[in-house]
mmCIF file of C-alpha atoms in Angstrom:
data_model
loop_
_atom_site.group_PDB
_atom_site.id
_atom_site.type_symbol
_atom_site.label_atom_id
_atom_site.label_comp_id
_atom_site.label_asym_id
_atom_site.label_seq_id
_atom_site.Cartn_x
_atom_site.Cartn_y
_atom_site.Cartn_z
ATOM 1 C CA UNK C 146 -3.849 -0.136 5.685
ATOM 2 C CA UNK C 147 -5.453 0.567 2.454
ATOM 3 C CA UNK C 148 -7.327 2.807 3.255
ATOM 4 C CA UNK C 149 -4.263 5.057 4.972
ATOM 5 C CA UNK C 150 -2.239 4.420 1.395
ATOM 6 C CA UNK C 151 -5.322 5.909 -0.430
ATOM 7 C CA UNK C 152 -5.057 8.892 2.348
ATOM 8 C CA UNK C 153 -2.090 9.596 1.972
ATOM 9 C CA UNK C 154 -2.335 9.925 -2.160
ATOM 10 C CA UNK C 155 -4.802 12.559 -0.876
ATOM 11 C CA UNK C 156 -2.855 14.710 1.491
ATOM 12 C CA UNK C 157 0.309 14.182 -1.624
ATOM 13 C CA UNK C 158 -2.059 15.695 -3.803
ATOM 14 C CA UNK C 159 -3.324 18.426 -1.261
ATOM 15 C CA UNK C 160 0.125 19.317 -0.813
ATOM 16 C CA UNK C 161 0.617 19.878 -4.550
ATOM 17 C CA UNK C 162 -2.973 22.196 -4.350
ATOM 18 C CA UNK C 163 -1.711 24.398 -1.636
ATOM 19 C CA UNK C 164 2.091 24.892 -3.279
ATOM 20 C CA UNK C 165 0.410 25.608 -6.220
ATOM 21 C CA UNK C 166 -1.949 28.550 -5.005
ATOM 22 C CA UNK C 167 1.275 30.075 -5.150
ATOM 23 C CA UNK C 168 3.379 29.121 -8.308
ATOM 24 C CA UNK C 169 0.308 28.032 -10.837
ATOM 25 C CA UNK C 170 -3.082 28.856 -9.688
ATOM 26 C CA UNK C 171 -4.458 27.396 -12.774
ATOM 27 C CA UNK C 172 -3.865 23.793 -11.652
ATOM 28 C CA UNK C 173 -5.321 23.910 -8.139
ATOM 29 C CA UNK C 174 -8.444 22.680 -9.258
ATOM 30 C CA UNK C 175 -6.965 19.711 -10.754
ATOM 31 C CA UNK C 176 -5.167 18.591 -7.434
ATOM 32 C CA UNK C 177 -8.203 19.486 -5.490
ATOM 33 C CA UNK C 178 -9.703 17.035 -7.901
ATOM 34 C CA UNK C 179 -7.335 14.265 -7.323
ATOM 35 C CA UNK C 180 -7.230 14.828 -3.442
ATOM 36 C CA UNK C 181 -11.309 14.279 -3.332
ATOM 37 C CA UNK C 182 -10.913 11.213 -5.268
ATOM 38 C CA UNK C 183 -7.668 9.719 -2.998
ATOM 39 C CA UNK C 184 -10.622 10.285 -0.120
ATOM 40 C CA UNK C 185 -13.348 8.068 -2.361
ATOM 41 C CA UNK C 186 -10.618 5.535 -2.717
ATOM 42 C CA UNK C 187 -9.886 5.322 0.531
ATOM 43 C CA UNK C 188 -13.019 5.197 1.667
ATOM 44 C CA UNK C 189 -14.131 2.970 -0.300
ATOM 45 C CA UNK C 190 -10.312 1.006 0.222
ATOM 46 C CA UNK C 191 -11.654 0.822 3.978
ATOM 47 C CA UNK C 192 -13.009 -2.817 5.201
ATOM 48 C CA UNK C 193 -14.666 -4.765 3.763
ATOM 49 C CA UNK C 194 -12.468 -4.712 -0.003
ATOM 50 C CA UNK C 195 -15.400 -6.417 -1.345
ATOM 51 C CA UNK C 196 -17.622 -6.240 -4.126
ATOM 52 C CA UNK C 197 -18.933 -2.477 -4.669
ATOM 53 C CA UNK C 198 -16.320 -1.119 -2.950
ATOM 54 C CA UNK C 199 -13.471 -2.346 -4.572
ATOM 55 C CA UNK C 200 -15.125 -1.583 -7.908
ATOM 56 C CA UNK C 201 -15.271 2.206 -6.777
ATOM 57 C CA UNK C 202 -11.335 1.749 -5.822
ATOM 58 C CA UNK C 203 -10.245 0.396 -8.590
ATOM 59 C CA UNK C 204 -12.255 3.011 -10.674
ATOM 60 C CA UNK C 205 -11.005 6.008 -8.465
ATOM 61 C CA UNK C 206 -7.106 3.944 -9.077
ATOM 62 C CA UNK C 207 -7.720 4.290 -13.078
ATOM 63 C CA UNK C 208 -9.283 7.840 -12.795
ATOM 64 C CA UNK C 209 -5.854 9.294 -11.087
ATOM 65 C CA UNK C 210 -3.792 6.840 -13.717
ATOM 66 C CA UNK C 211 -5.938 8.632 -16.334
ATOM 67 C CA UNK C 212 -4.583 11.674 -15.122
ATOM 68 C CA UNK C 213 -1.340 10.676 -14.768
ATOM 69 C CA UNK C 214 -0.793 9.471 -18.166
ATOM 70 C CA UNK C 215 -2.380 12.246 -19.662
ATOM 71 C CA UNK C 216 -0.105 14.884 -17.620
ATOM 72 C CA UNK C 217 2.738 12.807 -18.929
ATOM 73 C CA UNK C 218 1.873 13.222 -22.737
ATOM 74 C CA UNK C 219 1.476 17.430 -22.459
ATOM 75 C CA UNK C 220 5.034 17.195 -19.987
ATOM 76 C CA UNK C 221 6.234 15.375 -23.268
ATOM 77 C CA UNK C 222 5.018 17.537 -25.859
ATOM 78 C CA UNK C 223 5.670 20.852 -23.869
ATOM 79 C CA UNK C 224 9.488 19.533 -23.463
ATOM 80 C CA UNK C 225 9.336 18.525 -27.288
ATOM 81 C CA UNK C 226 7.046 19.957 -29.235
ATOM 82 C CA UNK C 227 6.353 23.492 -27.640
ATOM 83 C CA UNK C 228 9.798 24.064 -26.287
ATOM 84 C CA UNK C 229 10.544 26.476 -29.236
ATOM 85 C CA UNK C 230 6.950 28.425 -28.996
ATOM 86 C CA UNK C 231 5.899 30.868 -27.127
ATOM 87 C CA UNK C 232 7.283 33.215 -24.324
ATOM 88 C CA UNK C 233 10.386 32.289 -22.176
ATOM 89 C CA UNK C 234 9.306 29.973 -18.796
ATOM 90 C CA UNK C 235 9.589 32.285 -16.057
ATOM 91 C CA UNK C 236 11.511 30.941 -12.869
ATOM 92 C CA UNK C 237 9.499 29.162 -10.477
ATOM 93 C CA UNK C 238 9.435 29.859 -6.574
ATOM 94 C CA UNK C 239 10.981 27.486 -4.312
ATOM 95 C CA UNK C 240 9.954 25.567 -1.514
ATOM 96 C CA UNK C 241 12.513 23.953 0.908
ATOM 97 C CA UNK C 242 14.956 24.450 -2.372
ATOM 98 C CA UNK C 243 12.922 22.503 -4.335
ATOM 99 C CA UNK C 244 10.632 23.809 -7.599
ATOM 100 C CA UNK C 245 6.884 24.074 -7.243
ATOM 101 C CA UNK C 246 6.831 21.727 -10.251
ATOM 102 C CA UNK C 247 8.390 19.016 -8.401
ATOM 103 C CA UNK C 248 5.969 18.855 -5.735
ATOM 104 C CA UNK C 249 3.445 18.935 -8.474
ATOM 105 C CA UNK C 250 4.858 15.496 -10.095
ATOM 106 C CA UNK C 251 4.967 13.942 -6.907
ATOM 107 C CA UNK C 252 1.462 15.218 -5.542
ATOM 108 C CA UNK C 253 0.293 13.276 -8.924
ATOM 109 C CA UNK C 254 2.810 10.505 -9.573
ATOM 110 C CA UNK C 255 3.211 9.638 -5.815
ATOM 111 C CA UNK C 256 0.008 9.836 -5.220
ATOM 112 C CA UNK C 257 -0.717 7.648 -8.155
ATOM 113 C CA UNK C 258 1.625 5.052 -6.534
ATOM 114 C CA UNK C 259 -0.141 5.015 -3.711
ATOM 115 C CA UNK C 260 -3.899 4.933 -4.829
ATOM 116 C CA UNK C 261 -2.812 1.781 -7.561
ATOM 117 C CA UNK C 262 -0.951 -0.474 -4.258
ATOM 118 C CA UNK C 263 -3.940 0.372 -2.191
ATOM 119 C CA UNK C 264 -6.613 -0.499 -4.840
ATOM 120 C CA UNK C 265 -4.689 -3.471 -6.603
ATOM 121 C CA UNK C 266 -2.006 -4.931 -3.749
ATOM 122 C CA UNK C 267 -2.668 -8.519 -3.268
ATOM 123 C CA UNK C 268 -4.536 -9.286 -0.075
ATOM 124 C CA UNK C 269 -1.254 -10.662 1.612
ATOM 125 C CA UNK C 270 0.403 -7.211 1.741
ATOM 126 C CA UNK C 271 -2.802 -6.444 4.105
ATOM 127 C CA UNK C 272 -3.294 -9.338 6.081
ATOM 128 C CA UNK C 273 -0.979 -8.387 8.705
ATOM 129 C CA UNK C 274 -2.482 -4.881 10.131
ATOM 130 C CA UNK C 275 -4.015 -5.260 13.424
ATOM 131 C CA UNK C 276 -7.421 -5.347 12.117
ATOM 132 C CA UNK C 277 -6.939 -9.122 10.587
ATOM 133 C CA UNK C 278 -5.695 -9.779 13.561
ATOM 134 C CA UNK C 279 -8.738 -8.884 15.884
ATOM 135 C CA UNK C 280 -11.472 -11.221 16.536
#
């Protein structure tokens, strides 16, 4: 079950990487980024969570909070300090009504949900998948 929460962070992120081809370009390396590390962390989320590979987890977990919080400083600062500067925002496309940007925030934030349950959720959130249960 870990492992599937860390999978889908990846295909969340994906998502955002493919919407953006089309609305930002710029950023598709950075969600191509984060959906190759949502596939370390769940591979290394898959059993046995022990030892090395929840280290690698738990790393790939603070690398994508890393991200998050830093994408949630230059959100602040472009709606505070740079709001003013600059050339108008041009309008975004939209995908099932929705702005690119919003699948962007939850391709990252989502995502970011996901990876931290699947690398930090106590082992009794787990220990009712079928594989605990096989012997």
């Amino acid at each position: 079950m870990r492992s599937r929460l860390a999978m889908g962070a990846s295909a969340l992120a994906g998502l955002a990487a493919v919407i953006a081809t089309q609305a930002d370009p710029t950023v598709v390396p950075f969600f191509i980024g984060l959906a190759i590390l949502g596939g370390v962390a769940a591979s290394a989320a898959s059993p046995p969570f022990t030892g090395q590979r929840r280290v690698v987890a738990k790393g790939a977990a603070g690398l994508w909070l890393l991200a998050a919080v830093w994408v949630g400083v230059l959100l602040l600062m472009y709606n505070t300090i740079w709001e003013h500067v600059g050339p108008q925002p041009v309008l975004q496309p939209t995908y099932l009504g929705l702005p690119a940007t919003v699948y962007h925030l939850i391709g990252l934030y989502g995502g970011l949900a996901l990876v931290l349950v699947s690398a930090f959720g106590p082992e009794r959130w787990f220990a009712g998948n079928g594989s605990a249960q096989r012997s």
